[in-house]
Structures are given as C-alpha cells and as structure tokens.
Amino acid sequence: VSALVLTMGEPAGIGGEITLKAWLRRGEQLPEFFVVDDADRLQAIADALGMAVPVIRVTDPALAGEVFSSALPVLHQAMTRPVHPGAPDAANAPGVIGSIETAVSLTLSGHARGVVTNPIHKKTLYAAGFRHPGHTEFLAHLAGDGITPVMMLVGPELRVIPVTVHVPLADAINALSTYAIVRAGVIADAALRRDFGLASPRLAVAGLNPHAGEEKTIGGEDGELIAPAVAALRDQGIDAFGPLSPDTMFSPRSRRLYDAALCMYHDQALIPLKTLDVDGGVNVTLGLPFVRTSPDHGTAFDIAGQGIANENSLISALRLADALARRRAVGFT
Amino acid sequence: VSALVLTMGEPAGIGGEITLKAWLRRGEQLPEFFVVDDADRLQAIADALGMAVPVIRVTDPALAGEVFSSALPVLHQAMTRPVHPGAPDAANAPGVIGSIETAVSLTLSGHARGVVTNPIHKKTLYAAGFRHPGHTEFLAHLAGDGITPVMMLVGPELRVIPVTVHVPLADAINALSTYAIVRAGVIADAALRRDFGLASPRLAVAGLNPHAGEEKTIGGEDGELIAPAVAALRDQGIDAFGPLSPDTMFSPRSRRLYDAALCMYHDQALIPLKTLDVDGGVNVTLGLPFVRTSPDHGTAFDIAGQGIANENSLISALRLADALARRRAVGFT
C-alpha cells in the first residue's frame, strides 16, 4: 500500500516548516505521506526550530509507509543553492519544479496514492523560465494532453469553484464564456459524484454583476452568458441553478442549499471561503487523472523561518487527499 | 425630542411587514420612530397577518414619540392604487418617492432625528420616471448640491465601504480611480470619527485583482491606482493601509486589524459581510448632512405578504441610526 506524496514547494517559504509540523501530528489520523525535498534542509529546519523530527531518506516510495510512524520519509532531491527563508532564489527553481514532476510521475505510475503540493512562488519560477500560468495548469500539463483542470476550494462549510483563476479581474470578465462555465460545471459534477461520493451534486451558479444584473439593469453577462450555461448544464441532467446574486448566495442560509458554488472569478470564490476560515481550506484540482490537493495559502515569506506558520490547511489537504484516493480506489477511474 | 423617521419603501415588498414586526419588538431597546406610509395599508397588513399593531395617524411628527409605546405612528400618505404583494406597480412610485422626500425634509428641518429607509425597487421607479442611480444617490440629491454619499455596510464583525456600487463589474473596474478611492477614504475617516466615535479609524484598502496583483504579475490597477490612493490618504494623516489581497483580508484574523474595509466593487464588500451574517447587516450612508441607515436586504417580492420576512436587519438599522444620531447631537455637525 503506497503513501501520499508531498512536494517541496518554494523552499524559501513555509512549506518545509508546515511539513515538519504536520508530521509531528501524525497521531491525529493523518494519512501516511512522503516528501520529495532536500532531506538535509528539512532536518536543518527541524533542528533550528527545535522540532523533534527525524528525517529519513528513502529511495523506494513503497517503504515510506513503513517508516512513517517513526520518521519523516524523504525522497531526496538536493537544492542547488542554500535556502534563505523569505528570500526566494531562482537558482533553486529547477528543484521546485523537479519535485512536482517526480510527485506526478510517481502517482501516475502507482507508486503514490495522490499528490499534495506545498505552495510555490510563481514569480521566482518565471524568472527561471517556467511558462505555465500556475501550479494547477502545470500539473494538468504533466498529466497529459487535453486535460482541463478545475480548481475547487474546500472549507468546512463551503466548496467553491472559480471558473477563471489567476488573471486580472478585467481579463476574467472578458474571458468569461458560456462554454467555460459549462465545462467547469460538467467537470465539477463528475468529480463531486466520483471523488466526493455525492449522488446528485447541487451546483449553485453565481452571477457576475451586483445582484446578478438585477433584472438586466446592472450589466448583461448574467443573462447573456451565465443563464444559458445554467440551462445547458440542466439539459445534461446536472442539478445547476442560478445565476444567483453573488452577495447573498454565501449567507449561512443560502450555502446549505448547494454542494458547490460555481464562481465567475477568483475572489468571488475565495473571499467567502476565507471569510469563514483561513486555516483549514483545501485546494483540490478536479479533472486530473490523479488526486491532487494543496493548502489554500501561499508561501508566506513574511513569516518563513520563524516557526509560527500554521499547518492546519496542509493537514486538511492531506486528509482530503486520503479520502479522495480511497474513493477512487474503490470506484472507477 | 423628535423620533426617527422610517420610509415606506416599495409597498409590494416586505417593508410594511418588517415595519410592523419591528414595532412589536419596541420593548427591546428600540428607538422611537414614525413611518411615512399609507396608514390604512399598514393596518390591513397587520390585520391580515394577525399582528396586534394599532396603527395611528399623526399629523405632527413631534407627537410620534408620545404615542409610540401604544401604537405605530404614521404620517399618512395615501397610495394611488391598491397594493398586491410581490407585484410592484409603477403607479404607486410617486408615493414611494414622496415618502423619501418627506422623510429627508423632516429630518433636515429638525422634525426627525434621522432617516431609516425601507428597501425600494429601482426598476419600478425607473418605469415611473425616476432618474437616480439608486436610493443613496437620491438621498444625496435631496440633501443638496456637491454632496458625495459613501455607502458603508455594517455587520456585527465587519464594516465595509464599496468605492463603486450598483454598476456592472466591468464598468466598476473602468471607473475606478485614485481620486474616487481617496474621496471615499476621506469621507469614511471623517464619519467614523464623528458618528462612530473612533479616535483614529484604521482603514484597510482592498486590492482589485487576485492577490492584489501579486507583485504586478496579475494586473496593474493595484499598483497604479490603489497604492497611490493609500499613499495619499496616509499623507493626509489617515491610517489607511493596503492594497491588501482581497481574499485573505476578511479572514477572522485579518478583520480584527481594521475598523472598516475600503472595497473596490460592490460584491467585494457585500460578499464577506453577508457570508458572515445576512440578517443583521445595516446600510449606512456616510457624508450626508443627516443620519441615514437602512436594512441591507431588498424588497424580497418572493416572500412578500406571507408573514415570514425577517425584521432583524431593520431593527439593527433603527438601533444604529439612534446611536449615530445621539453622537451627532453631542458633537459638531
């Protein structure tokens, strides 16, 4: 039985620290995992922060589960240059990217149960020649041609799916299309059935404009682009409804009426999620041929190296990856 | 001592019902108020819904306070046509508008302590020739030339100020300017000092793009328009900071660090507020020469006439208007 694989993420960020902290909480029903990272740097962080974590190098991922209870298993990948917390170095970007590539490769070949990723810092990767719009798109690229990844953020009370992601807000509006909404809805519906075990997922579709256009008096996209997408999803037998007024659809009463909210732009999805809870949110990529989750925060350079980073979101990401992988293992792939 | 004045709002909506329900809770430290509405229609709603509310006509607002404990005081304004819950009629628009005009006039002349408005339905008013972008802009127009109203939404845990309001999202982005942000910040700062009694209000300024532009890799407005506005506000001695990443600034931890959030568009402000609480939010107009609050919900045609509308937001609006009016009365105007 294989373990989950956790990537290094940006080494100048808090990824190493939260990885070590998560392992220390292995007794709290945490699934077994191993890390693709520089074993020496992880041991150095543990020592510097006074964390009693024995880091052990493994060369065969199949052994990770065996050692997990007594040491943090690491598939060693040496850093190019020494890491300074808070100061990312493009010279180490190949290691960051390599860790992701190795994790995906091991998962696709059945040597890991699913991928959990630590946060990366895109600007540093761009400086080293990385050319993908983001982490998720890179994972989709590694997974193969023709794959459309869909990001879902999962919190204790809310699941949200941004149809457009890390683009300027004006570009998100311009890029919005009925096709993109329908595609995200179809992928979300399938994933909620297969991976989350929902028999008939209810998808709430957000409007774009204030009050979802208020009967077409405040903008046209709600009626012209979003309403047809809802109709198309319903024609396919998917329980989608909307467009809903974005401001009221996340209220305590409203969010009980659906399993996931399809949102038109990044912050329409992320604001309600993080308003409710910033620590335990998990980023899940739907539509990939493997399970992938990640914490929903960034590299947090401002607090890197201080020992104060919060590992709750990573722990939630590991637990959710475990649950999804279990369901995939018994269902169809 | 005068009372607060409450407007009719759209008569086919829930305004009448929540007004009656609020009066029934007058024992819960509710400030005295009178309504500018059709007394017969209010009595008919009370009777139809089995609410023991004696509606009494007053012709002199000064008498409202005396009768408030035993009856709901109404400055009578007859409807043009019978009202059907859920079905607004443009023929009654002059009454809706007249109620607002009377309320403002009485407040400006010192016959009422402040204005609390029930929700209106703009589309119906537009059909009758109303030409103002919204309720708030109409109130500013009535207050006099050269007044810039600034909308603030107040919830139990959060105050938010949208710099742009009821416009399509694409237009909000195009209309965003350093000047508009600074103007809203200056008015908000002054109002928070004068009406809310804060000695040095802390204003969190939101970014526009995901991650506030993520170091200029996701859109330029954050650095080009918003950052200069923050600098200009600070130059004026106002404790503004930002632009902040919109998704994380409303988290439980982050929102403790400021007194109000200056938001770039309607839903950036309204989503976090209503995610936390949809019933008790209050809309306050800053920058007017009188106190004005309103519930933060709409006309709710779908439930009008059924007796199930929730009066909590109206009650919060009445209480907040009372608190603001008290502070204005002892301070400078």
Coordinates of C-alpha atoms in Angstrom, one line a residue, chain A residues 23-297:
Chain A
W23 CA 4.3 15.0 10.6
L24 CA 4.5 15.8 14.3
R25 CA 0.7 15.5 14.3
R26 CA 0.8 12.1 12.6
G27 CA -1.1 10.6 15.5
E28 CA -4.2 12.6 14.6
Q29 CA -5.5 10.3 12.0
L30 CA -3.1 11.7 9.4
P31 CA -2.5 9.6 6.3
E32 CA 1.0 8.4 5.6
F33 CA 3.0 10.6 3.2
F34 CA 6.5 11.1 2.0
V35 CA 8.1 14.3 0.7
V36 CA 10.2 15.0 -2.4
D37 CA 12.6 17.5 -1.0
D38 CA 16.1 18.1 0.2
A39 CA 16.4 15.9 3.3
D40 CA 19.3 17.9 4.7
R41 CA 17.4 21.2 4.5
L42 CA 14.4 19.7 6.2
Q43 CA 16.5 18.3 9.0
A44 CA 18.1 21.7 9.4
I45 CA 14.8 23.4 9.7
A46 CA 13.6 20.9 12.3
D47 CA 16.8 21.4 14.3
A48 CA 16.7 25.2 14.0
L49 CA 13.1 25.3 15.2
G50 CA 13.6 22.7 17.9
M51 CA 11.2 20.2 16.3
A52 CA 11.9 16.6 17.2
V53 CA 11.6 15.2 13.6
P54 CA 13.9 12.5 12.4
V55 CA 14.2 13.0 8.7
I56 CA 14.9 9.7 6.8
R57 CA 15.9 9.3 3.2
V58 CA 14.0 6.6 1.3
T59 CA 14.9 5.6 -2.3
D60 CA 11.8 3.4 -2.7
P61 CA 8.5 5.1 -2.1
A62 CA 7.0 1.8 -1.2
L63 CA 9.0 1.9 2.0
A64 CA 7.6 5.3 3.0
G65 CA 4.6 3.8 4.8
E66 CA 6.7 1.5 6.9
V67 CA 8.9 4.2 8.3
F68 CA 6.3 7.0 8.6
S69 CA 5.4 6.3 12.2
S70 CA 9.0 6.8 13.4
A71 CA 10.5 9.3 10.9
L72 CA 9.6 11.7 8.1
P73 CA 10.3 9.8 4.8
V74 CA 12.0 12.0 2.2
L75 CA 12.8 11.1 -1.4
H76 CA 16.0 13.2 -1.5
Q77 CA 16.4 15.9 -4.1
A78 CA 19.3 18.2 -3.4
M79 CA 19.0 22.0 -3.5
T80 CA 21.2 23.9 -6.0
R81 CA 21.9 26.7 -3.6
P82 CA 21.5 27.3 0.2
V83 CA 18.0 28.5 1.1
H84 CA 17.4 31.7 3.0
P85 CA 13.8 31.9 4.4
G86 CA 11.9 34.7 2.9
A87 CA 14.3 35.2 0.0
P88 CA 13.5 33.0 -2.9
D89 CA 16.3 32.2 -5.4
A90 CA 15.6 31.4 -9.0
A91 CA 18.6 29.1 -9.0
N92 CA 16.6 26.7 -6.9
A93 CA 13.6 26.7 -9.2
P94 CA 14.6 23.5 -11.0
G95 CA 14.3 21.7 -7.7
V96 CA 10.9 23.1 -7.0
I97 CA 9.7 22.1 -10.5
G98 CA 11.5 18.7 -10.3
S99 CA 9.7 17.9 -7.0
I100 CA 6.4 18.4 -8.7
E101 CA 7.4 16.4 -11.7
T102 CA 8.6 13.5 -9.6
A103 CA 5.4 13.5 -7.5
V104 CA 3.2 13.4 -10.5
S105 CA 5.2 10.7 -12.2
L106 CA 5.2 8.5 -9.0
T107 CA 1.5 8.9 -8.7
L108 CA 0.7 8.2 -12.3
S109 CA 2.8 5.0 -12.1
G110 CA 1.0 3.9 -8.9
H111 CA 3.9 4.5 -6.5
A112 CA 2.0 7.2 -4.7
R113 CA -1.7 7.4 -3.8
G114 CA -2.1 11.1 -4.7
V115 CA -0.2 14.4 -4.8
V116 CA -0.3 17.0 -2.1
T117 CA 1.6 20.2 -3.1
N118 CA 3.2 22.8 -0.9
P119 CA 2.8 26.4 -2.1
I120 CA 5.1 27.7 -4.9
H121 CA 6.1 31.2 -5.7
K122 CA 5.3 31.8 -9.4
K123 CA 7.4 34.9 -9.9
T124 CA 10.6 33.0 -8.9
L125 CA 9.7 30.2 -11.2
Y126 CA 9.0 32.6 -14.1
A127 CA 12.5 34.1 -13.6
A128 CA 13.8 30.6 -14.1
G129 CA 11.9 30.1 -17.3
F130 CA 8.7 28.4 -16.0
R131 CA 6.0 29.1 -18.6
H132 CA 2.7 27.8 -17.1
P133 CA 0.1 30.2 -15.7
G134 CA 0.1 28.4 -12.4
H135 CA 0.7 25.3 -10.3
T136 CA -2.6 23.7 -11.4
E137 CA -2.0 24.2 -15.1
F138 CA 1.5 22.7 -14.7
L139 CA 0.0 19.6 -13.1
A140 CA -2.5 19.3 -15.9
H141 CA 0.3 19.6 -18.4
L142 CA 2.2 16.8 -16.7
A143 CA -0.9 14.7 -16.6
G144 CA -1.2 14.7 -20.4
D145 CA -2.8 16.5 -23.4
G146 CA -6.4 17.6 -23.5
I147 CA -6.9 17.8 -19.7
T148 CA -8.9 20.8 -18.3
P149 CA -8.1 21.2 -14.6
V150 CA -10.8 22.8 -12.5
M151 CA -9.8 24.3 -9.1
M152 CA -12.1 23.7 -6.2
L153 CA -11.6 25.2 -2.8
V154 CA -13.0 23.2 0.1
G155 CA -13.7 24.6 3.5
P156 CA -15.6 23.2 6.4
E157 CA -18.8 24.9 5.4
L158 CA -18.4 25.7 1.7
R159 CA -17.0 24.4 -1.6
V160 CA -16.2 26.9 -4.3
I161 CA -15.1 26.6 -7.9
P162 CA -13.7 29.7 -9.6
V163 CA -14.3 29.4 -13.4
T164 CA -11.5 31.9 -14.0
V165 CA -8.5 32.0 -11.7
H166 CA -5.2 33.9 -11.6
V167 CA -5.9 36.6 -14.2
P168 CA -6.6 40.3 -13.8
L169 CA -10.2 40.9 -12.9
A170 CA -10.9 42.8 -16.2
D171 CA -9.5 39.9 -18.2
A172 CA -11.6 37.4 -16.2
I173 CA -14.7 39.3 -17.3
N174 CA -13.5 39.4 -20.9
A175 CA -12.6 35.7 -20.9
L176 CA -15.9 34.6 -19.3
S177 CA -17.9 32.4 -21.7
T178 CA -20.9 30.1 -21.6
Y179 CA -18.6 27.3 -22.7
A180 CA -16.1 27.8 -19.9
I181 CA -18.9 27.8 -17.3
V182 CA -20.5 24.7 -18.7
R183 CA -17.1 22.9 -18.9
A184 CA -16.3 23.7 -15.3
G185 CA -19.8 22.6 -14.2
V186 CA -19.6 19.3 -16.0
I187 CA -16.1 18.5 -14.6
A188 CA -17.2 19.6 -11.1
D189 CA -20.4 17.5 -11.3
A190 CA -18.4 14.4 -12.3
A191 CA -15.8 14.9 -9.6
L192 CA -18.3 15.5 -6.9
R193 CA -20.0 12.2 -7.8
R194 CA -16.9 10.2 -8.2
D195 CA -14.5 11.6 -5.6
F196 CA -16.8 13.1 -3.1
G197 CA -19.5 10.4 -3.2
L198 CA -22.4 12.8 -3.8
A199 CA -25.2 11.1 -5.7
S200 CA -26.7 14.2 -7.2
P201 CA -24.5 17.3 -6.6
R202 CA -26.3 20.6 -6.4
L203 CA -24.3 23.4 -8.2
A204 CA -25.1 27.0 -7.3
V205 CA -24.0 29.2 -10.2
A206 CA -23.0 32.8 -9.3
G207 CA -23.9 35.8 -11.3
L208 CA -21.1 38.2 -12.3
N209 CA -22.6 41.6 -11.6
P210 CA -24.1 43.1 -8.5
H211 CA -27.5 41.4 -7.7
A212 CA -26.8 39.1 -10.7
G213 CA -27.6 42.0 -13.0
E214 CA -30.8 42.9 -11.2
E215 CA -33.2 42.0 -14.0
K216 CA -30.7 43.2 -16.6
T217 CA -30.5 46.7 -15.2
I218 CA -26.9 46.2 -14.0
G219 CA -24.9 44.5 -16.7
G220 CA -25.7 41.9 -19.3
E221 CA -23.4 38.9 -18.7
D222 CA -25.7 37.3 -16.1
G223 CA -28.5 37.0 -18.6
E224 CA -26.4 36.5 -21.8
L225 CA -23.6 34.2 -20.7
I226 CA -24.4 32.7 -17.3
A227 CA -28.1 31.9 -17.6
P228 CA -27.5 29.9 -20.9
A229 CA -24.8 28.0 -19.1
V230 CA -27.1 27.0 -16.3
A231 CA -29.7 25.9 -18.9
A232 CA -27.1 23.9 -20.8
L233 CA -26.0 22.2 -17.6
R234 CA -29.6 21.3 -16.6
D235 CA -30.1 19.9 -20.2
Q236 CA -27.3 17.5 -19.3
G237 CA -29.1 16.4 -16.2
I238 CA -26.9 18.4 -13.9
D239 CA -28.6 20.0 -10.9
A240 CA -27.3 23.5 -11.5
F241 CA -29.3 26.7 -10.6
G242 CA -28.7 30.4 -11.0
P243 CA -27.3 32.9 -11.8
L244 CA -27.6 33.9 -8.1
S245 CA -26.9 37.3 -6.6
P246 CA -23.3 36.9 -5.6
D247 CA -23.6 38.8 -2.3
T248 CA -26.4 36.7 -0.8
M249 CA -25.6 33.2 -2.1
F250 CA -22.9 32.6 0.6
S251 CA -25.0 33.5 3.6
P252 CA -25.4 30.8 6.2
R253 CA -28.9 30.0 5.0
S254 CA -28.1 30.0 1.3
R255 CA -25.0 27.9 1.4
R256 CA -26.9 25.0 2.9
L257 CA -28.8 24.7 -0.4
Y258 CA -25.9 23.5 -2.6
D259 CA -22.9 21.3 -2.6
A260 CA -20.6 23.6 -4.5
A261 CA -20.7 27.2 -5.8
L262 CA -19.5 27.8 -9.4
C263 CA -18.0 31.3 -9.2
M264 CA -17.1 33.6 -12.1
Y265 CA -13.8 34.9 -10.8
H266 CA -11.1 34.2 -8.2
D267 CA -12.1 36.5 -5.4
Q268 CA -15.9 35.8 -5.8
A269 CA -14.9 32.2 -4.8
L270 CA -12.0 32.9 -2.4
I271 CA -13.5 35.8 -0.4
P272 CA -16.4 33.8 1.1
L273 CA -14.3 30.8 1.7
K274 CA -11.6 32.7 3.6
T275 CA -14.0 34.9 5.4
L276 CA -15.3 31.8 7.1
D277 CA -12.0 30.1 7.7
V278 CA -8.5 30.8 6.5
D279 CA -6.6 27.9 8.1
G280 CA -8.4 24.8 7.2
G281 CA -9.2 25.5 3.5
V282 CA -8.0 23.0 0.9
N283 CA -7.4 23.5 -2.8
V284 CA -8.4 20.4 -4.9
T285 CA -7.8 20.0 -8.6
L286 CA -10.7 18.3 -10.3
G287 CA -10.4 16.7 -13.7
L288 CA -6.9 15.3 -13.3
P289 CA -6.2 11.6 -13.7
F290 CA -4.9 11.6 -10.1
V291 CA -5.8 13.0 -6.8
R292 CA -4.3 16.4 -6.1
T293 CA -4.8 18.7 -3.1
S294 CA -2.9 21.6 -1.6
P295 CA -3.2 24.0 1.3
D296 CA -5.1 27.2 0.2
H297 CA -2.4 29.6 1.3

